[in-house]
Coordinates of C-alpha atoms and ligand atoms in Angstrom, one line a residue:
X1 CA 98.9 230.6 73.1
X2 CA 101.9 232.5 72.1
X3 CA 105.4 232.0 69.9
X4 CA 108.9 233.4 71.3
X5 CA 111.3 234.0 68.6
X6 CA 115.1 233.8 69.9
X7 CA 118.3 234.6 68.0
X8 CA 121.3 232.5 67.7
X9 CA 124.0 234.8 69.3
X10 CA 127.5 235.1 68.5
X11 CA 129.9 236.2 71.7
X12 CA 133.9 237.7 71.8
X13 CA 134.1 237.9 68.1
X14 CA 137.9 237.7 68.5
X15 CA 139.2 239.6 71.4
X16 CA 136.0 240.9 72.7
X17 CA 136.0 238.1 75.6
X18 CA 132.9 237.9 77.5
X19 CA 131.8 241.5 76.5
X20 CA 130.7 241.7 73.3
X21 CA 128.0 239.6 71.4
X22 CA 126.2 240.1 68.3
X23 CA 122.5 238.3 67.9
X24 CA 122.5 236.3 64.2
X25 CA 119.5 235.8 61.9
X26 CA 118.7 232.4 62.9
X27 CA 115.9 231.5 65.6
X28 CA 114.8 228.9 67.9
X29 CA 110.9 229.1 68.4
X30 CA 108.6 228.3 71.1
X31 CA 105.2 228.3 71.3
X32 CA 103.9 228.2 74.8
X33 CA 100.2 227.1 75.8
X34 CA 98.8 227.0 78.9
X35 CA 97.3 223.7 80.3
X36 CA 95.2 222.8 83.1
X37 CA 98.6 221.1 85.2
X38 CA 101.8 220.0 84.9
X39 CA 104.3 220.5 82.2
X40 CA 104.7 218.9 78.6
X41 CA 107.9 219.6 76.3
X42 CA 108.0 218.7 72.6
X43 CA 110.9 218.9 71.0
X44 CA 110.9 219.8 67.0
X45 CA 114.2 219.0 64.7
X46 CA 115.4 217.6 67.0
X47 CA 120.0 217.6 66.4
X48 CA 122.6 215.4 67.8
X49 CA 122.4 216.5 71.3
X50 CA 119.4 215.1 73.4
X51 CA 117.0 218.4 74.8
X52 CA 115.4 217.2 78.3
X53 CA 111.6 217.2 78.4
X54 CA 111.2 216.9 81.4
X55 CA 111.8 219.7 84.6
X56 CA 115.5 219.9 83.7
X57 CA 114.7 221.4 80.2
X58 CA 116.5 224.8 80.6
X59 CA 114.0 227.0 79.1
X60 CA 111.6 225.5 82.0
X61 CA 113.7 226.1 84.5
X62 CA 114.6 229.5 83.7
X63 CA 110.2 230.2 83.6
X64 CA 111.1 228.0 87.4
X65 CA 113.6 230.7 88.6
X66 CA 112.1 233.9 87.3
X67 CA 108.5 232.6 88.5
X68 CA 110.4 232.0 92.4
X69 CA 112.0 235.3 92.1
X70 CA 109.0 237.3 92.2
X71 CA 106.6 234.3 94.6
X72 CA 104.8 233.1 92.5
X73 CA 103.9 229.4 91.3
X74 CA 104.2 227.9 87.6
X75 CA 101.3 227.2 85.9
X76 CA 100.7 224.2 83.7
X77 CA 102.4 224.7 80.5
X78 CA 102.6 222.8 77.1
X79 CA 105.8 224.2 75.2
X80 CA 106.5 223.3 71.5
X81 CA 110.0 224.0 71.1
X82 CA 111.8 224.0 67.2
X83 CA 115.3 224.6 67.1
X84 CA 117.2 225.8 64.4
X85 CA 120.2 227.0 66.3
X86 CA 123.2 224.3 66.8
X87 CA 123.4 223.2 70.4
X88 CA 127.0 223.1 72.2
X89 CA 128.8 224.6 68.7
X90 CA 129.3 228.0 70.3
X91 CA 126.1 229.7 69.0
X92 CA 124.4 231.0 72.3
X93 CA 122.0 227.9 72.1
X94 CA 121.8 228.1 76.0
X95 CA 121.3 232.1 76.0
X96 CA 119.0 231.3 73.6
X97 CA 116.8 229.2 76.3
X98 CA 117.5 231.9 79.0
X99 CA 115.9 234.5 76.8
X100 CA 113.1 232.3 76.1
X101 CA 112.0 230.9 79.4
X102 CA 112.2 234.8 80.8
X103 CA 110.4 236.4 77.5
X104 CA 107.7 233.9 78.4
X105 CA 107.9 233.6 82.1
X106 CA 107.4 237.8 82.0
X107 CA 104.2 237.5 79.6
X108 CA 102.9 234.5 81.7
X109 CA 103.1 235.8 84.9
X110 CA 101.8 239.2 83.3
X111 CA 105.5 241.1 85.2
X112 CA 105.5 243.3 81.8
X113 CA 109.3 243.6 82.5
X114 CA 110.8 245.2 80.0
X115 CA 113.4 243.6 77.6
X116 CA 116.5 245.8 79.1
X117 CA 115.2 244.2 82.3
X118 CA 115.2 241.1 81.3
X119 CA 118.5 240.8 79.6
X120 CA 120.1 241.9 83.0
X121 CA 118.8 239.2 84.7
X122 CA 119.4 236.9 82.0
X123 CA 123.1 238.2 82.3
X124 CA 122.9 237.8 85.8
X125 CA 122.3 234.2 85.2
X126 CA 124.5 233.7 82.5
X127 CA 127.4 234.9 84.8
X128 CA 128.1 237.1 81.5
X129 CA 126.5 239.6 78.9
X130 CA 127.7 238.6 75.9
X131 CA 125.6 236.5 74.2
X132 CA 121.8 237.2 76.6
X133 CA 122.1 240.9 76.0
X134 CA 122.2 240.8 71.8
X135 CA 120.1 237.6 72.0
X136 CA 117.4 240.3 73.8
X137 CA 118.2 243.4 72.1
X138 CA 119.6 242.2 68.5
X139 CA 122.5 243.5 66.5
X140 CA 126.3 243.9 67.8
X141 CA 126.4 244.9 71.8
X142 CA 129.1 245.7 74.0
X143 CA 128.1 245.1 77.7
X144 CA 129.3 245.2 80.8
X145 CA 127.5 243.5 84.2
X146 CA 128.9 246.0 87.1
X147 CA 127.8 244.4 90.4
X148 CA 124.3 244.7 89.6
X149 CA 123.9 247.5 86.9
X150 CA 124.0 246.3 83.2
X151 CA 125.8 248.9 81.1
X152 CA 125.3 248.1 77.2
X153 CA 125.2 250.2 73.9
X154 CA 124.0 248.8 70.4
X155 CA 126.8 249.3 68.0
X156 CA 125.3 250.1 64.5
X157 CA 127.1 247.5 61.8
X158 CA 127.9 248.3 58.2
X159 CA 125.3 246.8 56.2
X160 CA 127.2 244.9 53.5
X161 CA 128.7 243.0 55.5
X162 CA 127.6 239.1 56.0
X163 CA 128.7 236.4 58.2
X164 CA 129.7 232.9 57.3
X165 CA 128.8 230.0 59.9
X166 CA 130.9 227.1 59.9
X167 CA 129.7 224.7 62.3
X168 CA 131.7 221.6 62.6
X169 CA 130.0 218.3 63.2
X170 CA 131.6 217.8 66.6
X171 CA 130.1 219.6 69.9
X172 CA 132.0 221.8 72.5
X173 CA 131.4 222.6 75.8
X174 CA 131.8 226.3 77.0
X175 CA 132.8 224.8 80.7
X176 CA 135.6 222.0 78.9
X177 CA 136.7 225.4 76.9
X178 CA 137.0 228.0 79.8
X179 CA 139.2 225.2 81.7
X180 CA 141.9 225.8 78.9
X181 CA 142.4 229.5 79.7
X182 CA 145.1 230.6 82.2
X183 CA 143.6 232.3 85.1
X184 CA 146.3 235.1 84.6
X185 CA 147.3 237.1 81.3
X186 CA 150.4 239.3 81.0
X187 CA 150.2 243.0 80.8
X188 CA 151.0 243.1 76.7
X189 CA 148.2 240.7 76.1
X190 CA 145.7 243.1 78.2
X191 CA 147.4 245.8 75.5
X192 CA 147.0 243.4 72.6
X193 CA 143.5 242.6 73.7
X194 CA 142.0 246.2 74.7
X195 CA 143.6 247.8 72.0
X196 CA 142.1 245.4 69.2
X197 CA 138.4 245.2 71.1
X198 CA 138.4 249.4 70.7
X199 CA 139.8 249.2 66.9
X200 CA 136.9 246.6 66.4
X201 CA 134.0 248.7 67.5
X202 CA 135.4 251.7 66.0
X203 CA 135.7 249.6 62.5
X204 CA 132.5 248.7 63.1
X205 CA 131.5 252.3 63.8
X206 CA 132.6 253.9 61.4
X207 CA 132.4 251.4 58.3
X208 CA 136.5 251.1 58.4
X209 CA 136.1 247.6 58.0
X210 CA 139.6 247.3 56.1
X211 CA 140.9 247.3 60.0
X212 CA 138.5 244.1 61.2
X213 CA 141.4 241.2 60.3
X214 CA 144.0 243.0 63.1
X215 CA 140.7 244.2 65.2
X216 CA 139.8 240.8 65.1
X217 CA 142.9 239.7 66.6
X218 CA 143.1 237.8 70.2
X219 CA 145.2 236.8 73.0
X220 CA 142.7 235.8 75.5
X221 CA 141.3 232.7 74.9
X222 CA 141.3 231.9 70.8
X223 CA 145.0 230.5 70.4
X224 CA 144.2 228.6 73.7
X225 CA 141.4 226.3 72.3
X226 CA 143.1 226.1 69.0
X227 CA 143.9 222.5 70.3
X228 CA 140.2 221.7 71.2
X229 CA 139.1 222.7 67.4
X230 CA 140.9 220.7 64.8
X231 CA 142.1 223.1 61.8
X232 CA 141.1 226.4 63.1
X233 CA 144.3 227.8 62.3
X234 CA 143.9 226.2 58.2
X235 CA 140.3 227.5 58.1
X236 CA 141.2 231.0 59.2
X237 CA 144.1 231.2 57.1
X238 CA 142.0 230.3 53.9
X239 CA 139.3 232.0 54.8
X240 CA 141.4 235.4 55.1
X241 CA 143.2 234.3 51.4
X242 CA 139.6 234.0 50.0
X243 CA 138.9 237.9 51.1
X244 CA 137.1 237.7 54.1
X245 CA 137.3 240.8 56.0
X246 CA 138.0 238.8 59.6
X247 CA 138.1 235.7 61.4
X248 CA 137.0 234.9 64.7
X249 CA 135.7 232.0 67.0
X250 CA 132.0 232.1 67.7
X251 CA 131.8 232.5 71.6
X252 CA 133.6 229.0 73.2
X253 CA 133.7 227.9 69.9
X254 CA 134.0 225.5 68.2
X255 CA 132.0 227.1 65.3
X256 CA 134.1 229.2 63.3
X257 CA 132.8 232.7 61.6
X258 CA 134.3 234.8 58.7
X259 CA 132.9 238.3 58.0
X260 CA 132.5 238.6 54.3
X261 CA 131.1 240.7 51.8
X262 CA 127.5 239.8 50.2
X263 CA 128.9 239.9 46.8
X264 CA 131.8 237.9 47.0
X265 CA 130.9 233.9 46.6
X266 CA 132.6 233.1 49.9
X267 CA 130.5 229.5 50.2
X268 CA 131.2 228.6 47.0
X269 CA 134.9 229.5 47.1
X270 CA 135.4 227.8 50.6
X271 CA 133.6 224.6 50.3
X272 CA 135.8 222.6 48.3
X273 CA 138.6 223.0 51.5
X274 CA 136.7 222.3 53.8
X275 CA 135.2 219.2 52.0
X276 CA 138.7 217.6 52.2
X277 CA 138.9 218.2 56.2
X278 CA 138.6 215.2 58.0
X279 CA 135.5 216.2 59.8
X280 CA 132.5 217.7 58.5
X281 CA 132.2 221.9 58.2
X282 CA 128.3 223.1 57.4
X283 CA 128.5 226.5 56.1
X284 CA 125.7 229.1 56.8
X285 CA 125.5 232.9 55.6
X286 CA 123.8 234.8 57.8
X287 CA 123.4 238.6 58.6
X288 CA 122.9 240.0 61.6
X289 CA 119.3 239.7 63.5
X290 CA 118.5 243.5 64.4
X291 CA 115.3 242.8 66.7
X292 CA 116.6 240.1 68.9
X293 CA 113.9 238.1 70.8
X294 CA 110.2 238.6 70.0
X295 CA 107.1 237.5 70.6
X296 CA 104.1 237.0 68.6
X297 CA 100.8 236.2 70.1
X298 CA 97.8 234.2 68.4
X299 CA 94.5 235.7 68.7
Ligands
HSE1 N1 132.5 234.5 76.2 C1 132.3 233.1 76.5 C2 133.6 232.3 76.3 C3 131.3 232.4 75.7 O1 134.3 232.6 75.3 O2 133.9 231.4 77.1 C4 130.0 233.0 75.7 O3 129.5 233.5 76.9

């Protein structure tokens, strides 16, 4: 019997579209037991969204995939499965699973890959690196999946600085917000775009964090789902009059994230706003995870 520990992942974080992620101090866990045949899912905390327990469950099928890409056949497994990361709010939920059935797929079938390894073929399946590779390897990543090669580097984060969740109470799909995106940009947006992703990670670099509002900025897909996430626009605008440093929107959204500073009340200060939206807002400070997925083994 063993526990996998994967992070909630944040992708983009404003312009950064489908190449940088940063993994979030907030974990599914799954403790995994072998059992004579078959397979038997139980779902702990279970959230608004229904997770399958049967052979559809995505952590399952990704032990399925890696276990037919090396010949081999499943064994019976009992898999206890406590989620603390929102489903379909834009928090790498799904990357989440994908680290999670390889992490234990790889013990299981005793591959010993190693974690670089497995986040490529995690990216692989993702069809992008954004969220698997920090969900594997923790902290902020830049990636990039060239045919087959995964090119990444860790970038180091300046340690005061926190990062507020809101999660609304309504879901989003990541295929419902790709659709929204033209399948052509203009030559100044690739300008706007590049030139803020490079100011971001040198901000982030260097601890010139006065530059993360503009470095935060994006063409690419955010003012595009602005109409899929009621108020975005309101919340960002507060949030930046309240002193957070940025504003961005997690991955396909629609959970919204402001970087703040530890000292400076930001939940306190923003709650009363967002308490007079329509729908509901759940705020959650969080810093960033720095080990990424792990696992822990009984003896
Ligand atoms: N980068 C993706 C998107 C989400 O914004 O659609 C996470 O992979």
């Amino acid at each position: 019997m063993f526990t996998v520990k994967v992070p909630a992942t944040t992708a983009n974080m404003g312009p950064g579209f489908d190449c940088i992620g940063m993994s979030l101090d907030l974990y599914n866990t799954i403790t995994i037991e072998e059992i004579p045949q078959g397979l038997e899912i139980i779902i702990k905390n279970p959230q608004d969204i229904e997770i399958p327990t049967d052979e559809t469950n995505l952590i399952y099928q990704t032990i399925v995939q890696f276990y037919q890409s090396i010949g081999k056949t499943v064994p019976g497994i009992r898999l206890v499965q406590e989620d603390h990361i929102p489903c379909t709010r834009g928090l790498g939920s799904s990357a989440a699973c994908i680290a999670a059935g390889l992490l234990i797929a790889n013990k299981l079938a005793g591959t010993n890959y190693s974690k670089e390894k497995l986040a490529k073929l995690g990216a692989i399946m993702e069809g992008h690196p954004d969220n698997i590779v920090p969900a594997f390897l923790g902290g902020m990543v830049t990636a990039v999946l060239d045919k087959d090669e995964l090119h990444y580097i860790k970038i180091p984060l300046p340690s005061q600085l926190s990062f507020a969740l809101l999660v609304p109470d309504f879901p989003l799909s990541t295929e419902k917000a790709r659709q929204v995106i033209p399948k052509s940009l203009s030559l100044e947006d690739g300008i706007y775009n590049a030139s803020r992703t490079a100011l971001l990670v040198a901000s982030m670099m260097s601890g010139e964090i006065q530059h993360l509002q503009v470095a935060m900025e994006d063409r690419f897909h955010q003012p595009y789902r602005i109409p899929l996430v009621p108020h975005m626009e309101d919340i960002f605008e507060k949030a930046l009059s309240l002193g957070a440093k940025g504003v961005f929107l997690s991955g396909a959204g629609p959970t919204l994230i402001a970087v703040i500073e530890e000292e400076m009340n930001f939940k306190k200060k923003i709650t009363p706003f967002l308490q007079q939206l329509p729908r509901r807002w759940d705020i959650k400070i969080v810093k960033p995870s720095q080990q990424g997925a792990q696992i822990q083994e009984f003896h």
